[in-house]
mmCIF file of C-alpha atoms in Angstrom:
data_model
loop_
_atom_site.group_PDB
_atom_site.id
_atom_site.type_symbol
_atom_site.label_atom_id
_atom_site.label_comp_id
_atom_site.label_asym_id
_atom_site.label_seq_id
_atom_site.Cartn_x
_atom_site.Cartn_y
_atom_site.Cartn_z
ATOM 1 C CA MET A 178 -6.853 -61.899 -8.127
ATOM 2 C CA LYS A 179 -6.969 -64.075 -5.006
ATOM 3 C CA VAL A 180 -7.905 -62.800 -1.545
ATOM 4 C CA GLN A 181 -4.544 -64.058 -0.212
ATOM 5 C CA THR A 182 -2.746 -61.933 -2.788
ATOM 6 C CA PHE A 183 -4.613 -58.803 -1.661
ATOM 7 C CA GLY A 184 -3.722 -59.670 1.913
ATOM 8 C CA TYR A 185 -0.069 -59.883 0.937
ATOM 9 C CA PHE A 186 -0.243 -56.457 -0.750
ATOM 10 C CA PHE A 187 -1.788 -54.830 2.330
ATOM 11 C CA ARG A 188 0.667 -56.480 4.756
ATOM 12 C CA GLU A 189 3.647 -55.361 2.708
ATOM 13 C CA ALA A 190 2.287 -51.798 2.457
ATOM 14 C CA PHE A 191 1.791 -51.453 6.230
ATOM 15 C CA ARG A 192 5.127 -53.135 6.982
ATOM 16 C CA SER A 193 6.912 -50.667 4.719
ATOM 17 C CA MET A 194 5.147 -47.696 6.318
ATOM 18 C CA TRP A 195 6.255 -48.931 9.753
ATOM 19 C CA GLN A 196 9.854 -49.505 8.704
ATOM 20 C CA ASN A 197 10.082 -46.005 7.180
ATOM 21 C CA GLY A 198 8.470 -44.412 10.228
ATOM 22 C CA TRP A 199 9.897 -40.899 10.160
ATOM 23 C CA MET A 200 9.638 -40.542 6.384
ATOM 24 C CA SER A 201 6.046 -41.763 6.581
ATOM 25 C CA VAL A 202 5.283 -39.210 9.323
ATOM 26 C CA ALA A 203 6.908 -36.448 7.245
ATOM 27 C CA SER A 204 4.876 -37.444 4.176
ATOM 28 C CA ILE A 205 1.603 -37.593 6.129
ATOM 29 C CA SER A 206 2.325 -34.227 7.791
ATOM 30 C CA THR A 207 3.057 -32.524 4.471
ATOM 31 C CA VAL A 208 -0.091 -33.974 2.913
ATOM 32 C CA THR A 209 -2.113 -32.829 5.931
ATOM 33 C CA ILE A 210 -0.791 -29.262 5.709
ATOM 34 C CA SER A 211 -1.330 -29.151 1.950
ATOM 35 C CA LEU A 212 -4.897 -30.435 2.162
ATOM 36 C CA LEU A 213 -5.697 -28.224 5.148
ATOM 37 C CA ILE A 214 -4.742 -25.233 3.015
ATOM 38 C CA LEU A 215 -6.873 -26.668 0.209
ATOM 39 C CA GLY A 216 -9.826 -27.022 2.596
ATOM 40 C CA ILE A 217 -9.445 -23.481 3.947
ATOM 41 C CA SER A 218 -9.132 -22.125 0.397
ATOM 42 C CA LEU A 219 -12.296 -23.981 -0.678
ATOM 43 C CA LEU A 220 -14.167 -22.679 2.388
ATOM 44 C CA LEU A 221 -13.114 -19.087 1.641
ATOM 45 C CA VAL A 222 -13.912 -19.269 -2.074
ATOM 46 C CA MET A 223 -17.256 -21.053 -1.693
ATOM 47 C CA ASN A 224 -18.382 -18.790 1.166
ATOM 48 C CA THR A 225 -17.375 -15.674 -0.770
ATOM 49 C CA HIS A 226 -19.385 -16.939 -3.759
ATOM 50 C CA TYR A 227 -22.297 -17.683 -1.412
ATOM 51 C CA ALA A 228 -22.125 -14.169 0.051
ATOM 52 C CA ALA A 229 -22.020 -12.634 -3.441
ATOM 53 C CA ALA A 230 -25.009 -14.737 -4.543
ATOM 54 C CA THR A 231 -26.941 -13.782 -1.388
ATOM 55 C CA ILE A 232 -26.252 -10.083 -1.903
ATOM 56 C CA GLU A 233 -27.211 -10.411 -5.580
ATOM 57 C CA SER A 234 -30.516 -12.067 -4.695
ATOM 58 C CA ASP A 235 -31.297 -9.265 -2.205
ATOM 59 C CA LEU A 236 -30.118 -6.494 -4.507
ATOM 60 C CA GLU A 237 -32.740 -3.739 -4.918
ATOM 61 C CA ILE A 238 -32.982 -0.736 -7.150
ATOM 62 C CA VAL A 239 -34.342 2.267 -5.236
ATOM 63 C CA VAL A 240 -36.165 4.653 -7.573
ATOM 64 C CA SER A 241 -36.772 7.990 -5.822
ATOM 65 C CA LEU A 242 -39.440 10.298 -7.243
ATOM 66 C CA LYS A 243 -39.422 14.081 -7.569
ATOM 67 C CA ASN A 244 -41.277 15.944 -4.837
ATOM 68 C CA ASP A 245 -43.448 17.953 -7.234
ATOM 69 C CA ILE A 246 -45.097 15.083 -9.149
ATOM 70 C CA ASP A 247 -48.761 14.213 -8.560
ATOM 71 C CA ALA A 248 -50.505 10.846 -8.061
ATOM 72 C CA LYS A 249 -51.148 10.409 -11.789
ATOM 73 C CA GLN A 250 -47.441 10.778 -12.627
ATOM 74 C CA THR A 251 -46.534 8.447 -9.763
ATOM 75 C CA GLN A 252 -48.875 5.827 -11.211
ATOM 76 C CA SER A 253 -47.313 6.314 -14.619
ATOM 77 C CA VAL A 254 -43.859 5.597 -13.193
ATOM 78 C CA ALA A 255 -45.247 2.517 -11.433
ATOM 79 C CA ASP A 256 -46.782 1.222 -14.659
ATOM 80 C CA LYS A 257 -43.502 1.626 -16.544
ATOM 81 C CA LEU A 258 -41.573 -0.193 -13.803
ATOM 82 C CA ARG A 259 -44.055 -3.075 -13.571
ATOM 83 C CA GLY A 260 -44.345 -3.298 -17.327
ATOM 84 C CA ASN A 261 -40.637 -4.026 -17.752
ATOM 85 C CA SER A 262 -40.148 -7.682 -18.650
ATOM 86 C CA ARG A 263 -36.880 -7.863 -16.684
ATOM 87 C CA VAL A 264 -38.491 -6.742 -13.412
ATOM 88 C CA ALA A 265 -39.569 -9.362 -10.851
ATOM 89 C CA GLU A 266 -41.096 -7.189 -8.120
ATOM 90 C CA VAL A 267 -42.040 -3.549 -7.534
ATOM 91 C CA LEU A 268 -42.847 -2.158 -4.087
ATOM 92 C CA PHE A 269 -44.042 1.419 -3.477
ATOM 93 C CA VAL A 270 -42.768 3.108 -0.294
ATOM 94 C CA SER A 271 -44.353 6.466 0.510
ATOM 95 C CA LYS A 272 -42.353 9.191 2.251
ATOM 96 C CA GLN A 273 -44.563 8.678 5.352
ATOM 97 C CA ASP A 274 -43.757 4.945 5.464
ATOM 98 C CA ALA A 275 -40.044 5.642 5.054
ATOM 99 C CA MET A 276 -40.162 8.170 7.924
ATOM 100 C CA SER A 277 -42.026 5.716 10.150
ATOM 101 C CA ALA A 278 -39.403 3.059 9.458
ATOM 102 C CA MET A 279 -36.621 5.476 10.354
ATOM 103 C CA ARG A 280 -38.327 6.411 13.660
ATOM 104 C CA LYS A 281 -38.037 2.773 14.706
ATOM 105 C CA GLN A 282 -34.361 2.568 13.870
ATOM 106 C CA VAL A 283 -32.691 5.772 15.112
ATOM 107 C CA ARG A 284 -32.374 7.508 18.449
ATOM 108 C CA PRO A 285 -35.009 10.145 19.439
ATOM 109 C CA GLU A 286 -32.492 12.972 19.676
ATOM 110 C CA LEU A 287 -31.630 12.564 16.013
ATOM 111 C CA LEU A 288 -35.297 12.754 15.099
ATOM 112 C CA ARG A 289 -35.736 15.929 17.137
ATOM 113 C CA ALA A 290 -33.037 17.575 15.016
ATOM 114 C CA LEU A 291 -35.254 17.030 11.972
ATOM 115 C CA GLY A 292 -38.268 18.672 13.547
ATOM 116 C CA GLU A 293 -41.342 18.246 11.380
ATOM 117 C CA ASP A 294 -39.356 17.886 8.165
ATOM 118 C CA ASN A 295 -39.542 14.630 6.232
ATOM 119 C CA PRO A 296 -36.363 14.242 4.141
ATOM 120 C CA PHE A 297 -37.601 11.150 2.311
ATOM 121 C CA PRO A 298 -39.134 11.161 -1.181
ATOM 122 C CA ASP A 299 -41.735 8.712 -2.410
ATOM 123 C CA GLN A 300 -39.866 5.777 -3.877
ATOM 124 C CA PHE A 301 -40.149 2.394 -5.503
ATOM 125 C CA LYS A 302 -38.063 -0.594 -4.557
ATOM 126 C CA VAL A 303 -37.476 -2.799 -7.581
ATOM 127 C CA LYS A 304 -36.031 -6.314 -7.804
ATOM 128 C CA ALA A 305 -34.702 -7.621 -11.097
ATOM 129 C CA LYS A 306 -35.284 -11.160 -12.315
ATOM 130 C CA ASP A 307 -31.599 -11.423 -13.169
ATOM 131 C CA PRO A 308 -29.124 -9.608 -10.871
ATOM 132 C CA ASN A 309 -26.870 -9.038 -13.883
ATOM 133 C CA ASP A 310 -29.542 -6.676 -15.276
ATOM 134 C CA VAL A 311 -29.505 -4.370 -12.257
ATOM 135 C CA SER A 312 -26.997 -1.887 -13.681
ATOM 136 C CA SER A 313 -28.733 -1.522 -17.059
ATOM 137 C CA LEU A 314 -32.184 -1.325 -15.421
ATOM 138 C CA ALA A 315 -31.001 1.411 -13.054
ATOM 139 C CA GLU A 316 -29.754 3.407 -16.040
ATOM 140 C CA GLU A 317 -33.062 2.866 -17.849
ATOM 141 C CA PHE A 318 -35.182 3.869 -14.838
ATOM 142 C CA GLY A 319 -33.219 7.084 -14.404
ATOM 143 C CA LYS A 320 -34.584 8.301 -17.744
ATOM 144 C CA ILE A 321 -38.258 7.904 -16.770
ATOM 145 C CA PRO A 322 -40.003 11.302 -16.372
ATOM 146 C CA GLY A 323 -40.662 12.091 -12.712
ATOM 147 C CA VAL A 324 -37.718 10.105 -11.392
ATOM 148 C CA GLU A 325 -35.261 12.132 -9.326
ATOM 149 C CA LEU A 326 -32.630 9.557 -8.385
ATOM 150 C CA VAL A 327 -31.870 5.859 -8.873
ATOM 151 C CA LYS A 328 -29.616 3.954 -6.444
ATOM 152 C CA TYR A 329 -28.493 0.364 -6.068
ATOM 153 C CA GLY A 330 -25.603 -1.569 -4.489
ATOM 154 C CA GLN A 331 -23.222 -0.606 -7.253
ATOM 155 C CA GLY A 332 -19.784 -2.180 -6.915
ATOM 156 C CA VAL A 333 -20.544 -4.412 -3.905
ATOM 157 C CA VAL A 334 -20.937 -7.643 -5.831
ATOM 158 C CA GLU A 335 -18.081 -6.746 -8.184
ATOM 159 C CA ARG A 336 -15.734 -6.243 -5.210
ATOM 160 C CA LEU A 337 -16.834 -9.541 -3.699
ATOM 161 C CA LEU A 338 -16.180 -11.379 -6.949
ATOM 162 C CA LYS A 339 -12.728 -9.794 -7.208
ATOM 163 C CA LEU A 340 -12.043 -10.922 -3.628
ATOM 164 C CA THR A 341 -13.207 -14.422 -4.561
ATOM 165 C CA GLN A 342 -10.822 -14.490 -7.503
ATOM 166 C CA TRP A 343 -7.926 -13.272 -5.341
ATOM 167 C CA VAL A 344 -8.638 -15.869 -2.646
ATOM 168 C CA ARG A 345 -8.865 -18.616 -5.275
ATOM 169 C CA VAL A 346 -5.579 -17.680 -6.965
ATOM 170 C CA VAL A 347 -3.583 -17.311 -3.722
ATOM 171 C CA GLY A 348 -5.122 -20.376 -2.053
ATOM 172 C CA LEU A 349 -4.637 -22.653 -5.060
ATOM 173 C CA SER A 350 -1.083 -21.382 -5.639
ATOM 174 C CA VAL A 351 0.000 -22.104 -2.077
ATOM 175 C CA MET A 352 -1.865 -25.417 -2.062
ATOM 176 C CA GLY A 353 -0.235 -26.363 -5.366
ATOM 177 C CA LEU A 354 3.269 -25.676 -4.064
ATOM 178 C CA ILE A 355 2.715 -27.681 -0.893
ATOM 179 C CA GLY A 356 0.956 -30.376 -2.924
ATOM 180 C CA LEU A 357 4.106 -30.737 -5.045
ATOM 181 C CA ALA A 358 6.126 -31.029 -1.835
ATOM 182 C CA SER A 359 3.743 -33.760 -0.661
ATOM 183 C CA ILE A 360 4.128 -35.697 -3.918
ATOM 184 C CA PHE A 361 7.924 -35.322 -3.696
ATOM 185 C CA LEU A 362 8.047 -36.588 -0.103
ATOM 186 C CA ILE A 363 5.785 -39.566 -0.800
ATOM 187 C CA SER A 364 7.788 -40.311 -3.936
ATOM 188 C CA THR A 365 11.010 -40.170 -1.905
ATOM 189 C CA THR A 366 9.556 -42.446 0.780
ATOM 190 C CA ILE A 367 8.530 -45.041 -1.809
ATOM 191 C CA ARG A 368 11.861 -44.692 -3.630
ATOM 192 C CA LEU A 369 13.782 -45.393 -0.418
ATOM 193 C CA THR A 370 11.584 -48.411 0.237
ATOM 194 C CA VAL A 371 12.157 -49.788 -3.262
ATOM 195 C CA PHE A 372 15.909 -49.109 -3.001
ATOM 196 C CA ALA A 373 16.114 -50.895 0.366
ATOM 197 C CA ARG A 374 14.283 -53.869 -1.106
ATOM 198 C CA ARG A 375 15.935 -53.799 -4.537
ATOM 199 C CA ARG A 376 17.463 -57.235 -4.024
ATOM 200 C CA GLU A 377 14.047 -58.671 -3.093
ATOM 201 C CA VAL A 378 12.455 -56.935 -6.103
ATOM 202 C CA SER A 379 15.145 -58.336 -8.419
ATOM 203 C CA ILE A 380 14.518 -61.892 -7.120
ATOM 204 C CA MET A 381 10.738 -61.440 -7.598
ATOM 205 C CA LYS A 382 11.290 -60.324 -11.188
ATOM 206 C CA PHE A 383 13.706 -63.221 -11.756
ATOM 207 C CA VAL A 384 11.127 -65.815 -10.644
ATOM 208 C CA GLY A 385 8.486 -64.324 -12.955
ATOM 209 C CA ALA A 386 6.581 -61.753 -10.850
ATOM 210 C CA THR A 387 4.897 -59.155 -13.054
ATOM 211 C CA ASN A 388 5.599 -55.448 -12.661
ATOM 212 C CA TRP A 389 2.056 -54.883 -11.393
ATOM 213 C CA PHE A 390 2.484 -57.573 -8.724
ATOM 214 C CA ILE A 391 5.578 -55.731 -7.517
ATOM 215 C CA ARG A 392 3.947 -52.315 -7.828
ATOM 216 C CA TRP A 393 0.787 -52.917 -5.813
ATOM 217 C CA PRO A 394 2.274 -52.850 -2.273
ATOM 218 C CA PHE A 395 4.107 -49.617 -3.047
ATOM 219 C CA LEU A 396 1.063 -48.029 -4.647
ATOM 220 C CA LEU A 397 -1.024 -48.984 -1.635
ATOM 221 C CA GLU A 398 1.618 -47.552 0.685
ATOM 222 C CA GLY A 399 1.517 -44.160 -1.077
ATOM 223 C CA THR A 400 -2.265 -44.241 -1.219
ATOM 224 C CA PHE A 401 -2.485 -44.959 2.535
ATOM 225 C CA LEU A 402 -0.055 -42.121 3.306
ATOM 226 C CA GLY A 403 -2.233 -39.741 1.277
ATOM 227 C CA LEU A 404 -5.430 -41.088 2.812
ATOM 228 C CA ILE A 405 -4.166 -40.757 6.404
ATOM 229 C CA GLY A 406 -2.998 -37.199 5.694
ATOM 230 C CA SER A 407 -6.356 -36.278 4.134
ATOM 231 C CA LEU A 408 -8.283 -37.736 7.100
ATOM 232 C CA ALA A 409 -6.193 -35.601 9.445
ATOM 233 C CA ALA A 410 -6.859 -32.551 7.240
ATOM 234 C CA VAL A 411 -10.635 -33.229 7.291
ATOM 235 C CA ALA A 412 -10.579 -33.463 11.091
ATOM 236 C CA LEU A 413 -8.700 -30.157 11.348
ATOM 237 C CA VAL A 414 -11.056 -28.421 8.926
ATOM 238 C CA TYR A 415 -14.075 -29.529 10.996
ATOM 239 C CA ALA A 416 -12.356 -28.577 14.258
ATOM 240 C CA LEU A 417 -11.453 -25.083 12.999
ATOM 241 C CA TYR A 418 -14.481 -24.224 10.852
ATOM 242 C CA THR A 419 -17.306 -25.369 13.139
ATOM 243 C CA PRO A 420 -16.595 -22.935 16.034
ATOM 244 C CA VAL A 421 -15.849 -20.095 13.596
ATOM 245 C CA ALA A 422 -19.159 -20.655 11.790
ATOM 246 C CA GLU A 423 -21.028 -20.799 15.107
ATOM 247 C CA TYR A 424 -19.395 -17.550 16.281
ATOM 248 C CA VAL A 425 -20.279 -15.761 13.026
ATOM 249 C CA ARG A 426 -23.862 -17.099 13.197
ATOM 250 C CA THR A 427 -24.408 -15.756 16.730
ATOM 251 C CA SER A 428 -22.272 -12.596 16.717
ATOM 252 C CA LEU A 429 -22.561 -11.494 13.068
ATOM 253 C CA PRO A 430 -25.911 -12.852 11.849
ATOM 254 C CA PHE A 431 -25.948 -10.478 8.894
ATOM 255 C CA VAL A 432 -22.866 -12.184 7.383
ATOM 256 C CA PRO A 433 -23.973 -15.028 5.071
ATOM 257 C CA LEU A 434 -21.948 -18.126 5.910
ATOM 258 C CA ARG A 435 -22.553 -21.766 4.959
ATOM 259 C CA ALA A 436 -22.305 -24.310 7.739
ATOM 260 C CA ASP A 437 -24.745 -27.050 6.686
ATOM 261 C CA SER A 438 -23.679 -30.684 6.819
ATOM 262 C CA GLY A 439 -23.963 -31.157 3.056
ATOM 263 C CA PHE A 440 -21.520 -28.280 2.449
ATOM 264 C CA LEU A 441 -18.922 -29.675 4.861
ATOM 265 C CA LEU A 442 -19.410 -33.178 3.446
ATOM 266 C CA THR A 443 -18.596 -31.895 -0.050
ATOM 267 C CA ILE A 444 -15.424 -30.214 1.237
ATOM 268 C CA SER A 445 -14.436 -33.443 3.010
ATOM 269 C CA GLU A 446 -14.963 -35.549 -0.113
ATOM 270 C CA ILE A 447 -12.764 -33.202 -2.169
ATOM 271 C CA ILE A 448 -9.992 -33.317 0.462
ATOM 272 C CA LEU A 449 -10.116 -37.128 0.724
ATOM 273 C CA ALA A 450 -10.039 -37.559 -3.068
ATOM 274 C CA ALA A 451 -7.093 -35.135 -3.346
ATOM 275 C CA GLY A 452 -5.187 -37.047 -0.629
ATOM 276 C CA VAL A 453 -5.622 -40.407 -2.329
ATOM 277 C CA PHE A 454 -4.630 -38.868 -5.682
ATOM 278 C CA ILE A 455 -1.466 -37.250 -4.253
ATOM 279 C CA GLY A 456 -0.434 -40.498 -2.579
ATOM 280 C CA ALA A 457 -1.004 -42.657 -5.636
ATOM 281 C CA LEU A 458 0.720 -40.150 -7.919
ATOM 282 C CA GLY A 459 3.766 -39.917 -5.652
ATOM 283 C CA SER A 460 4.097 -43.709 -5.664
ATOM 284 C CA SER A 461 3.680 -43.949 -9.436
ATOM 285 C CA ILE A 462 6.384 -41.345 -10.056
ATOM 286 C CA SER A 463 8.972 -43.167 -7.945
ATOM 287 C CA LEU A 464 8.127 -46.624 -9.305
ATOM 288 C CA ARG A 465 8.560 -45.564 -12.924
ATOM 289 C CA LYS A 466 12.292 -45.115 -12.228
ATOM 290 C CA PHE A 467 12.749 -48.640 -10.931
ATOM 291 C CA LEU A 468 10.355 -50.735 -12.976
ATOM 292 C CA LYS A 469 9.679 -50.844 -16.678
ATOM 293 C CA VAL A 470 6.125 -49.764 -17.551
#
């Protein structure tokens, strides 16, 4: 295909967008809103997954020992924990170490209420190789002689994953509905353009122009509408997410949140691809009603 032909396609696409100004603006606005919702949904889902993975990686099983066991029994428990093939790390924390750590974290008046008593037992902190094994390991460790209590972050990850699923379903549902509205508006814009130029299209077909030659300007028009809307959505996602991520990083440092450039670049690429797809699909749907495939 000649360079002049491509130039003709692009000129016709931009001329049509200009002539259908308000419909073009409405199409771009709807695409922008749809893809902004898509971007926010992706940010929520991916950050929730990231938080769940971070919590899973830091998940510990705390194995508290009975107060009346001796050093030999304590060593026996340690050997059984370290000998488990599903265990990655075992750390012994004596009751004295636990008390010292608490003294650094709580106010002196609370410590005075305890007097000389040490409420902490000797304990082991265990990390599993696979976070999915934590529940079964905790149950297994509770049966070891000399163990008083076994605790872990039961339910935290499960609740996060349920939240992730809820965010994904709601976000994708809303985005899908607005995405359909975007396709409909772009399709309507292209349909109006084709209808307004139906006489010109008929003459082009009469003199031997192929369907694809007629299609290209309209396909480019829809693609440009989707691309412009997606670029606006990317700019809004950056403008909204960057200050939020910075606020969370400084004010709530314990909340795991992704804000690296690679992460935002991936989100941007998905939004741009979705915009181009919506625009091209909207054009294709309208053209099928006017031209034979």
